[in-house]
XYZ file of C-alpha atoms in Angstrom:
674
model
C 89.552 25.861 111.673
C 92.606 24.403 113.495
C 92.440 21.306 111.234
C 92.320 23.513 108.131
C 95.326 25.513 109.402
C 97.323 22.342 109.987
C 96.404 21.089 106.517
C 97.477 24.351 104.902
C 100.743 24.302 106.858
C 101.498 20.710 105.788
C 100.677 21.421 102.122
C 102.801 24.562 102.184
C 105.862 22.749 103.546
C 105.547 20.154 100.762
C 104.801 22.512 97.855
C 106.447 25.855 98.693
C 109.855 25.004 97.206
C 108.345 23.988 93.854
C 106.092 27.051 93.769
C 108.905 29.490 94.588
C 111.212 27.776 92.087
C 108.586 28.011 89.320
C 107.920 31.679 90.051
C 111.642 32.494 90.198
C 112.027 31.082 86.684
C 109.219 33.385 85.537
C 110.024 36.661 87.311
C 113.822 36.192 87.709
C 113.804 37.495 91.295
C 113.820 35.076 94.230
C 112.628 37.756 96.658
C 109.655 38.682 94.462
C 108.924 34.987 93.861
C 108.672 34.365 97.590
C 106.334 37.358 98.002
C 104.031 36.058 95.252
C 104.040 32.589 96.808
C 103.176 34.106 100.195
C 100.250 35.901 98.542
C 98.950 32.525 97.416
C 99.338 31.144 100.936
C 97.385 34.097 102.355
C 94.648 33.460 99.793
C 94.440 29.833 100.943
C 94.170 30.896 104.572
C 91.332 33.250 103.641
C 89.363 30.982 101.266
C 89.831 27.353 102.315
C 88.125 27.621 105.740
C 84.901 28.613 103.987
C 85.156 26.852 100.613
C 86.944 23.709 101.830
C 90.301 22.228 100.878
C 90.605 21.718 97.072
C 91.015 18.198 95.653
C 94.556 19.119 94.588
C 95.739 21.758 97.078
C 99.257 21.951 95.627
C 97.918 22.715 92.159
C 95.542 25.330 93.646
C 98.434 27.133 95.329
C 100.565 26.945 92.175
C 97.758 28.282 89.991
C 97.005 31.124 92.402
C 100.676 32.060 92.629
C 100.997 32.045 88.836
C 97.995 34.363 88.574
C 99.775 36.736 90.925
C 102.794 36.532 88.609
C 100.587 37.303 85.600
C 99.233 40.388 87.358
C 102.736 41.520 88.254
C 104.040 41.068 84.708
C 101.020 42.823 83.244
C 101.432 45.782 85.595
C 105.104 46.004 84.710
C 104.253 45.990 80.970
C 107.128 43.672 80.246
C 107.563 40.108 79.063
C 104.435 40.016 76.933
C 105.381 36.581 75.694
C 105.427 35.382 79.319
C 101.801 36.496 79.674
C 100.819 34.354 76.710
C 102.795 31.404 78.058
C 101.199 31.681 81.496
C 97.709 32.090 80.049
C 98.277 28.961 78.002
C 99.473 27.029 81.062
C 96.431 28.117 83.066
C 93.999 27.048 80.364
C 92.192 23.731 80.743
C 92.803 20.675 78.629
C 96.539 20.217 78.990
C 97.771 16.987 77.433
C 99.630 14.264 79.322
C 102.915 15.051 77.549
C 102.584 18.737 78.418
C 101.899 17.822 82.054
C 104.996 15.600 82.168
C 107.134 18.372 80.677
C 105.826 20.755 83.313
C 106.708 18.319 86.106
C 110.224 17.930 84.724
C 110.495 21.699 84.461
C 109.373 22.052 88.085
C 112.020 19.553 89.178
C 114.679 21.511 87.315
C 113.396 24.698 88.920
C 113.690 23.217 92.420
C 117.267 22.163 91.626
C 118.001 25.687 90.358
C 116.520 27.134 93.547
C 118.710 24.845 95.641
C 121.864 25.977 93.823
C 120.729 29.606 94.090
C 120.065 29.546 97.845
C 123.421 27.807 98.465
C 125.480 30.083 96.202
C 129.104 30.552 97.398
C 128.739 34.366 97.450
C 126.617 33.935 100.606
C 127.931 33.221 104.086
C 127.342 29.771 105.584
C 124.721 31.164 108.020
C 122.898 32.997 105.224
C 122.915 29.922 102.968
C 121.448 27.742 105.713
C 118.733 30.273 106.613
C 117.743 30.935 102.989
C 117.672 27.215 102.162
C 115.430 26.415 105.118
C 113.175 29.347 104.202
C 112.809 28.704 100.477
C 113.193 24.932 100.235
C 112.053 23.899 103.698
C 109.139 26.301 103.981
C 110.168 27.145 107.554
C 109.228 30.501 109.032
C 111.824 32.879 110.460
C 110.610 31.947 113.945
C 111.076 28.206 113.271
C 114.589 28.731 111.904
C 115.429 30.985 114.845
C 114.321 28.349 117.350
C 116.401 25.709 115.573
C 119.606 27.770 115.653
C 118.944 29.494 119.005
C 118.951 33.015 117.589
C 116.211 35.622 117.364
C 113.717 35.794 114.521
C 115.051 39.271 113.738
C 118.541 37.822 113.169
C 117.149 35.187 110.789
C 115.037 37.753 108.931
C 118.095 39.977 108.550
C 120.208 37.067 107.253
C 117.580 36.143 104.679
C 117.099 39.742 103.537
C 120.872 40.216 103.245
C 121.173 36.971 101.276
C 118.502 38.058 98.781
C 120.134 41.465 98.391
C 123.554 39.877 97.863
C 122.209 37.562 95.176
C 120.613 40.536 93.416
C 123.757 42.683 93.679
C 125.898 39.889 92.226
C 123.286 39.245 89.517
C 123.313 35.527 90.266
C 121.234 33.900 87.482
C 118.457 31.396 88.133
C 120.241 28.736 86.106
C 121.915 25.418 86.672
C 125.702 25.860 86.936
C 127.925 25.274 83.939
C 129.825 21.986 83.768
C 133.044 23.705 84.868
C 131.325 25.283 87.901
C 129.344 22.215 88.951
C 131.858 20.652 91.419
C 132.263 23.879 93.432
C 128.561 24.739 93.364
C 127.504 21.215 94.286
C 130.041 21.181 97.108
C 128.446 24.372 98.452
C 124.973 22.799 98.408
C 126.195 19.647 100.165
C 128.016 21.746 102.744
C 124.811 23.611 103.641
C 122.746 20.432 103.933
C 125.365 18.761 106.136
C 125.705 21.932 108.229
C 121.952 21.829 108.901
C 122.134 18.127 109.751
C 125.109 18.539 112.103
C 123.464 21.400 113.970
C 120.539 19.080 114.598
C 122.660 16.002 115.343
C 125.118 17.680 117.734
C 123.740 21.070 118.761
C 126.577 23.531 119.311
C 124.701 25.388 122.064
C 121.554 25.271 124.161
C 120.284 22.678 126.620
C 119.583 19.712 124.331
C 122.148 17.491 122.672
C 120.049 17.103 119.504
C 117.415 19.025 117.546
C 115.620 16.286 115.573
C 113.669 18.746 113.421
C 116.842 19.988 111.747
C 118.063 16.422 111.142
C 114.783 15.517 109.449
C 114.826 18.650 107.314
C 118.425 17.994 106.205
C 117.533 14.384 105.360
C 114.545 15.567 103.331
C 116.693 18.053 101.407
C 119.399 15.444 100.840
C 116.923 12.866 99.537
C 115.349 15.526 97.305
C 118.751 16.468 95.894
C 119.536 12.785 95.257
C 116.333 12.510 93.186
C 117.162 15.665 91.228
C 120.843 14.768 90.670
C 120.839 10.943 90.479
C 124.263 10.639 88.823
C 126.241 12.558 91.469
C 128.092 10.099 93.733
C 128.797 12.624 96.499
C 125.093 13.452 96.811
C 124.188 9.812 97.450
C 127.190 9.487 99.782
C 126.005 12.415 101.894
C 122.528 10.879 102.097
C 124.083 7.566 103.186
C 126.157 9.343 105.846
C 123.133 11.206 107.246
C 120.854 8.148 107.161
C 123.336 6.030 109.139
C 124.151 8.777 111.635
C 120.445 9.498 112.136
C 119.845 5.795 112.814
C 121.737 6.161 116.131
C 119.634 9.064 117.440
C 117.584 7.062 119.954
C 120.729 5.487 121.447
C 122.785 8.702 121.699
C 121.190 10.005 124.892
C 120.454 8.477 128.273
C 117.318 8.818 130.420
C 118.235 12.359 131.514
C 119.331 13.546 128.071
C 123.022 12.961 128.801
C 125.284 11.918 125.883
C 126.087 8.214 125.447
C 129.392 7.577 123.665
C 129.360 5.463 120.507
C 131.124 2.440 122.027
C 128.654 2.440 124.958
C 125.447 2.732 122.899
C 122.820 -0.014 122.872
C 122.972 -0.990 119.208
C 119.604 -2.669 119.515
C 118.133 0.848 119.614
C 119.661 1.812 116.271
C 116.965 2.315 113.621
C 117.559 -0.564 111.192
C 115.313 0.987 108.521
C 117.567 4.050 108.378
C 120.642 1.802 108.385
C 119.308 -0.109 105.360
C 118.441 3.151 103.604
C 121.997 4.302 104.263
C 123.448 1.116 102.796
C 121.229 1.528 99.719
C 122.338 5.135 99.228
C 125.968 3.991 99.571
C 125.458 1.411 96.814
C 124.036 4.142 94.546
C 127.053 6.323 95.306
C 129.424 3.526 94.312
C 127.432 2.779 91.167
C 127.748 6.447 90.135
C 131.525 5.898 90.039
C 134.287 8.465 90.078
C 137.067 9.171 92.549
C 135.838 8.880 96.170
C 135.161 12.317 97.608
C 135.024 13.471 101.240
C 131.400 12.434 101.768
C 132.037 9.010 100.229
C 134.913 8.432 102.685
C 132.878 9.647 105.657
C 129.963 7.450 104.603
C 132.346 4.472 104.364
C 133.405 5.149 107.967
C 129.745 5.242 109.035
C 129.163 1.934 107.231
C 132.056 0.361 109.171
C 130.384 1.312 112.444
C 126.937 0.157 111.278
C 128.204 -3.243 110.098
C 129.714 -4.112 113.497
C 127.226 -6.016 115.652
C 129.071 -4.932 118.826
C 131.522 -2.178 119.664
C 134.284 -4.765 120.063
C 133.784 -6.013 116.488
C 134.353 -2.534 114.995
C 137.131 -2.568 112.377
C 139.066 0.366 113.803
C 142.098 -0.313 111.613
C 139.940 0.152 108.502
C 138.397 3.294 109.995
C 141.873 4.691 110.728
C 142.876 3.965 107.114
C 139.766 5.756 105.818
C 140.487 8.767 108.030
C 144.028 8.809 106.652
C 142.633 8.974 103.104
C 140.179 11.694 104.184
C 143.030 13.650 105.777
C 144.984 13.556 102.504
C 141.922 14.692 100.556
C 140.756 17.373 102.998
C 143.520 18.069 105.542
C 141.752 19.789 108.441
C 142.476 19.800 112.165
C 139.068 18.273 112.994
C 139.623 15.337 110.632
C 143.050 14.734 112.193
C 141.445 14.743 115.636
C 138.961 12.090 114.499
C 141.849 10.108 113.027
C 143.586 10.275 116.407
C 140.530 8.644 118.007
C 140.621 5.839 115.419
C 144.373 5.344 115.859
C 143.911 5.177 119.620
C 141.261 2.493 119.246
C 143.149 0.502 116.591
C 146.739 0.707 117.849
C 146.513 1.770 121.484
C 145.968 5.080 123.328
C 149.570 6.252 122.998
C 149.306 6.228 119.186
C 146.255 8.461 119.417
C 147.777 10.724 122.067
C 150.883 11.343 119.939
C 148.698 12.736 117.152
C 146.475 14.704 119.540
C 149.512 16.351 121.154
C 150.628 17.565 117.724
C 147.260 19.341 117.377
C 147.270 21.134 120.738
C 148.900 24.276 119.316
C 146.594 24.433 116.268
C 144.613 27.710 116.545
C 141.630 26.128 114.737
C 141.091 23.761 117.700
C 141.903 26.331 120.375
C 138.299 26.607 121.603
C 137.080 23.206 120.388
C 135.892 21.280 123.431
C 136.360 17.875 121.800
C 140.160 18.305 121.694
C 140.625 18.190 125.502
C 137.785 15.654 125.722
C 139.583 13.235 123.370
C 142.883 13.905 125.107
C 141.257 13.151 128.467
C 139.927 9.839 127.125
C 143.359 8.787 125.903
C 145.102 9.867 129.123
C 142.557 7.952 131.187
C 143.175 4.796 129.180
C 146.903 5.249 129.818
C 146.276 5.380 133.568
C 147.079 9.109 133.848
C 143.950 10.011 135.823
C 144.937 13.428 137.281
C 145.882 14.758 133.841
C 142.694 13.317 132.344
C 140.612 15.059 135.009
C 142.147 18.426 134.109
C 141.372 17.816 130.424
C 137.725 16.917 131.130
C 137.299 20.086 133.201
C 138.863 22.141 130.441
C 136.548 20.530 127.883
C 133.541 21.320 130.089
C 134.614 24.975 130.275
C 134.766 25.159 126.473
C 131.509 23.266 125.773
C 128.602 25.556 124.839
C 126.003 22.789 124.929
C 124.583 22.270 128.416
C 124.136 18.482 128.049
C 127.742 18.007 126.949
C 129.015 20.325 129.671
C 127.205 18.333 132.376
C 128.498 15.056 130.920
C 132.112 16.295 130.918
C 131.854 17.583 134.491
C 130.605 14.164 135.553
C 133.508 12.443 133.813
C 135.951 14.726 135.636
C 134.294 13.981 138.967
C 134.547 10.239 138.361
C 138.340 10.392 138.014
C 140.076 9.931 141.370
C 143.679 11.007 141.638
C 145.916 8.111 142.854
C 146.819 8.582 146.508
C 144.363 11.452 146.927
C 142.220 11.524 150.050
C 139.678 13.706 148.338
C 136.596 12.035 146.945
C 135.792 12.026 143.226
C 133.836 15.258 143.658
C 136.639 16.912 145.590
C 139.084 19.453 144.127
C 142.509 18.572 142.776
C 145.209 18.674 145.480
C 146.858 22.069 145.982
C 145.954 25.415 144.379
C 144.693 25.348 140.798
C 145.090 27.730 137.887
C 141.426 28.757 138.044
C 141.507 29.480 141.775
C 144.794 31.384 141.532
C 143.509 33.470 138.599
C 140.373 34.439 140.538
C 142.447 35.385 143.566
C 144.863 37.442 141.465
C 142.111 39.374 139.669
C 140.159 39.896 142.904
C 142.873 42.038 144.499
C 141.777 45.441 145.760
C 144.815 47.223 144.308
C 143.851 46.556 140.655
C 141.693 49.089 138.828
C 138.917 48.015 136.444
C 140.956 48.536 133.263
C 143.837 46.422 134.586
C 141.452 43.665 135.658
C 139.963 43.607 132.135
C 143.401 43.480 130.513
C 144.840 40.823 132.820
C 141.556 38.911 132.670
C 141.835 38.473 128.880
C 145.247 36.843 129.246
C 144.285 34.593 132.150
C 141.012 33.561 130.515
C 142.987 32.258 127.535
C 145.328 30.304 129.824
C 142.391 28.872 131.783
C 140.558 27.792 128.625
C 143.620 26.173 127.072
C 145.073 24.589 130.210
C 141.940 24.093 132.291
C 140.778 25.658 135.552
C 141.717 22.446 137.336
C 145.364 22.566 136.282
C 147.420 22.284 139.513
C 149.467 25.435 139.856
C 152.510 23.372 140.797
C 152.432 21.729 137.355
C 152.125 24.957 135.397
C 155.299 25.433 133.326
C 156.768 28.236 131.266
C 156.748 25.935 128.218
C 152.985 25.390 128.431
C 152.335 29.105 128.909
C 154.565 29.948 125.941
C 152.702 27.422 123.770
C 149.324 28.954 124.649
C 150.524 32.523 124.088
C 152.197 31.672 120.778
C 149.029 30.001 119.471
C 146.790 32.849 120.647
C 148.897 35.952 119.954
C 151.926 34.803 117.974
C 150.795 36.799 114.948
C 149.558 39.835 116.881
C 151.182 43.249 116.946
C 154.186 43.694 119.229
C 152.198 45.941 121.570
C 149.493 43.284 122.015
C 152.063 40.523 122.565
C 153.909 42.595 125.163
C 150.655 43.386 126.989
C 149.853 39.694 127.428
C 153.471 38.973 128.359
C 153.266 41.630 131.065
C 150.078 40.040 132.425
C 151.785 36.624 132.629
C 154.775 38.144 134.433
C 152.564 39.911 136.966
C 150.516 36.780 137.597
C 153.660 34.663 137.937
C 155.224 37.061 140.437
C 152.028 37.123 142.517
C 151.712 33.314 142.476
C 155.381 32.722 143.300
C 156.167 31.398 139.805
C 158.843 33.897 138.788
C 159.919 31.983 135.671
C 156.405 31.668 134.215
C 157.138 34.168 131.404
C 160.619 32.806 130.682
C 159.582 31.605 127.233
C 158.029 34.937 126.244
C 160.540 37.339 124.740
C 159.627 41.019 124.684
C 159.089 42.331 121.158
C 160.255 45.682 119.873
C 157.368 48.077 119.344
C 157.607 50.299 116.281
C 154.706 52.624 115.817
C 155.100 54.988 112.844
C 153.734 58.446 113.478
C 150.582 59.153 111.510
C 151.234 61.937 109.025
C 149.349 65.177 109.634
C 146.591 66.276 107.278
C 147.565 68.625 104.462
C 146.535 72.313 104.684
C 144.116 71.841 101.792
C 142.443 68.956 103.624
C 142.158 71.051 106.790
C 140.669 73.941 104.778
C 138.041 71.533 103.450
C 137.142 70.538 107.008
C 136.999 74.058 108.449
C 134.911 75.358 105.530
C 132.405 72.483 105.417
C 129.031 73.961 106.486
C 127.672 70.472 107.214
C 130.102 69.877 110.100
C 128.218 70.312 113.432
C 129.468 72.798 116.024
C 130.589 70.097 118.478
C 132.755 68.294 115.908
C 134.196 71.552 114.519
C 135.186 72.671 118.041
C 136.704 69.313 118.967
C 138.707 69.056 115.763
C 140.024 72.604 116.014
C 140.992 72.078 119.649
C 142.870 68.878 118.798
C 144.670 70.618 115.933
C 145.558 73.825 117.765
C 146.565 72.195 121.063
C 148.332 69.097 119.646
C 146.982 67.309 122.727
C 145.889 63.676 122.828
C 142.328 62.750 121.905
C 141.548 61.156 125.273
C 143.009 64.148 127.089
C 140.802 66.605 125.194
C 137.684 64.468 125.618
C 138.340 64.300 129.375
C 138.098 68.096 129.781
C 135.348 69.508 132.023
C 133.767 72.953 131.773
C 134.963 73.923 135.263
C 138.576 73.250 134.197
C 138.489 75.786 131.355
C 140.200 79.175 131.482
C 138.563 80.828 128.492
C 140.393 84.145 128.899
C 143.858 82.565 128.883
C 142.806 79.956 126.303
C 143.862 76.972 128.364
C 142.492 74.190 130.583
C 143.855 72.006 133.371
C 144.072 68.306 132.353
C 145.531 66.326 135.230
C 149.111 67.536 135.763
C 149.335 69.278 132.396
C 147.711 72.177 130.567
C 145.913 72.137 127.220
C 146.209 75.426 125.310
C 144.444 76.558 122.149
C 144.361 79.412 119.654
C 141.796 81.839 118.249
C 139.768 79.364 116.209
C 138.873 77.278 119.262
C 138.488 80.420 121.377
C 135.679 81.648 119.090
C 133.770 78.359 119.136
C 134.048 77.164 122.755
C 131.664 79.750 124.322
C 129.067 78.987 121.648
C 129.383 75.250 122.276
C 129.052 75.619 126.067
C 125.918 77.798 125.754
C 126.201 79.024 129.359
C 127.001 75.630 130.953
C 129.331 75.934 133.962
C 129.952 72.274 134.832
C 130.133 68.791 133.386
C 132.037 67.403 130.368
C 132.904 69.868 127.624
C 132.037 67.473 124.796
C 128.698 65.674 125.224
C 127.018 62.812 123.393
C 123.930 63.386 121.242
C 121.477 61.530 123.487
C 120.850 60.817 127.114
C 121.979 57.341 128.234
C 119.415 54.630 128.890
C 118.625 53.493 132.449
C 120.895 50.455 132.120
C 123.843 52.480 130.784
C 124.006 55.401 133.194
C 127.663 56.517 133.533
C 129.371 57.743 136.676
C 128.743 61.309 137.892
C 132.083 62.495 136.451
C 130.965 61.576 132.915
C 127.418 62.945 133.140
C 126.339 66.556 132.564
C 124.116 67.594 135.499
C 122.375 70.240 133.371
C 121.510 68.295 130.212
C 121.613 64.697 131.466
C 123.867 63.728 128.542
C 127.059 61.724 128.969
C 130.615 62.504 127.909
C 131.374 61.955 124.210
C 133.244 58.659 123.841
C 136.510 58.210 121.994
C 134.918 55.556 119.751
C 132.037 57.813 118.717
C 134.306 60.812 118.090
C 136.637 58.668 115.972
C 133.727 57.246 113.968
C 132.317 60.684 113.183
C 135.693 61.965 111.987
C 136.246 58.923 109.780
C 132.814 59.322 108.219
C 133.429 63.010 107.477
C 136.936 62.499 106.053
C 136.098 59.440 103.961
C 135.817 61.544 100.734
C 139.251 63.072 101.446
C 140.954 59.699 101.921
C 142.140 57.904 98.738
C 141.470 54.559 100.472
C 137.896 55.710 101.311
C 138.347 54.462 104.884
C 138.508 57.885 106.498
C 141.191 59.371 108.767
C 141.784 58.949 112.486
C 141.691 61.904 114.876
C 145.464 61.624 115.390
C 145.894 63.038 111.874
C 144.700 66.422 113.211
C 147.920 66.915 115.173
C 150.243 69.301 113.344
C 153.579 67.911 112.191
C 156.755 68.626 114.196
C 157.724 71.485 111.880
C 154.233 72.914 111.378
C 152.326 75.768 112.976
C 148.686 74.968 113.810
C 146.355 76.345 111.175
C 143.491 78.370 112.638
C 140.110 78.418 110.959
């Protein structure tokens, strides 16, 4: 039985894409096609253990799936001509020409399925998941393990992708000539995304996930067979083949990364290198203007042709990166070009380009930026600065193997004249230590710690925990803040500026916020709802008692939302229609007065406005926010706002719904009582 299961699994991975593609052409619904194909797989699991594996298992699965399609079409009483076509295909005695036509049709169907699953209307994550599901035959659990997410997340992505394709009525056709470049680019992007996630895992414990690399290579080779005249397809295959050839040399005995110039080239897989060279020749034979994958493949060829790291033609690689930068100007490509410039023309040439990228928000959390900068600084003999950069890169790295490697590099850098060993801390207080001390003060409440912590976390990520406090300058702080919050609202900018000023004053760096000018805050008052809109709210029988009472109280009292939600039953004076809220009073009119006693239902303590459910064991609030009689917690601002927006969505021309602030009467209005 286990052998049969393994056989079925292997056959399914090879044949599932063709079967689903064929069925999609027939039923015009990729979701239904996958269900019919799964029915055939279930039939195999039920029948093959007893009857044995058929001589042609792929044909058996295809025939069974087509029969399921026949049944579906017959039940739907549509596409009568399709029934005749399918019956003819299932009949015995097909001629050789007919069989060849069917094979060509199946190939076209697989290509259609590839374009469908990688359609630009889908997100990158959805395209990757759907491609691996339909063309790779992977289960949701297998995809989840590869991308370190849950199976439920993958299932949701796939379901959303299918629904999106149906809603946009994406046809199961090959793209028109005018659409082909964009659609093909989307397919190549998905395949390379899958390969890169396997080649350099963005998170988790392992540097590589070979299964994803193999699956991307299989899809790339398949696409090259189906689209033999597309140069960029062959170029991508060449790029992946050559990069995959280095896999065995990329990690050391403990799984640690080994940099390209330190790799044992004798461990490179020469078969994959030759396959890469062959694919590159096919790409050149296809002709056309070199695209981004052709240029990247040419760079990979330069590395593969060098017998030793010293023989690498870095000047040619820098030239190729320059051409790639002009074709696809991205911050990551410029960072790679900086590495090539540093190797070809000296570390200062590379550092000059890297320093121009430091303020780029795209690279703000990219661990390779400080890692490359650390390399260049180290080659220039600036060890202490390099150490800070390696520590910063380690803090940003999400992959455990890379993080360990970067920590080790930082430890190996000894500051000149320092008595501390390579594992010892940088001399004097550091940014990370000072930030922890500042946030650990007893006089800061939780909200302030959260607010200040957001600002300091950004500084620590961008400048590194190991940055000596004595070297921290106002210019560097201003650069970080401008990159992170330069386009934010004035209130947000001023909040972060205030955090920097407070931290600077505490640390004895009074000029730390000198480069941060305070911005004028202009907050237009939200216009009050019209009387007709209020009438619609008060007269809506579907509005629950709690919401009706809250909204009336906000309208009649003109008090703030948080103030009203903070009210407790014991603070209410129902006879005088008022309640104590801190140092102020909240007063209301007759509409609220009628509803409050009904809402309280005899309760004498606890929050006035309660949530719908009791909190879970892990989310139990403090005693002040918990009703001792019902066990329910205080209604949150976020939940109250959401409910009001949902109710007022039909009244709002933008269909977004109104905020609770719109319930306040205007300055010249009298509150309207229900």
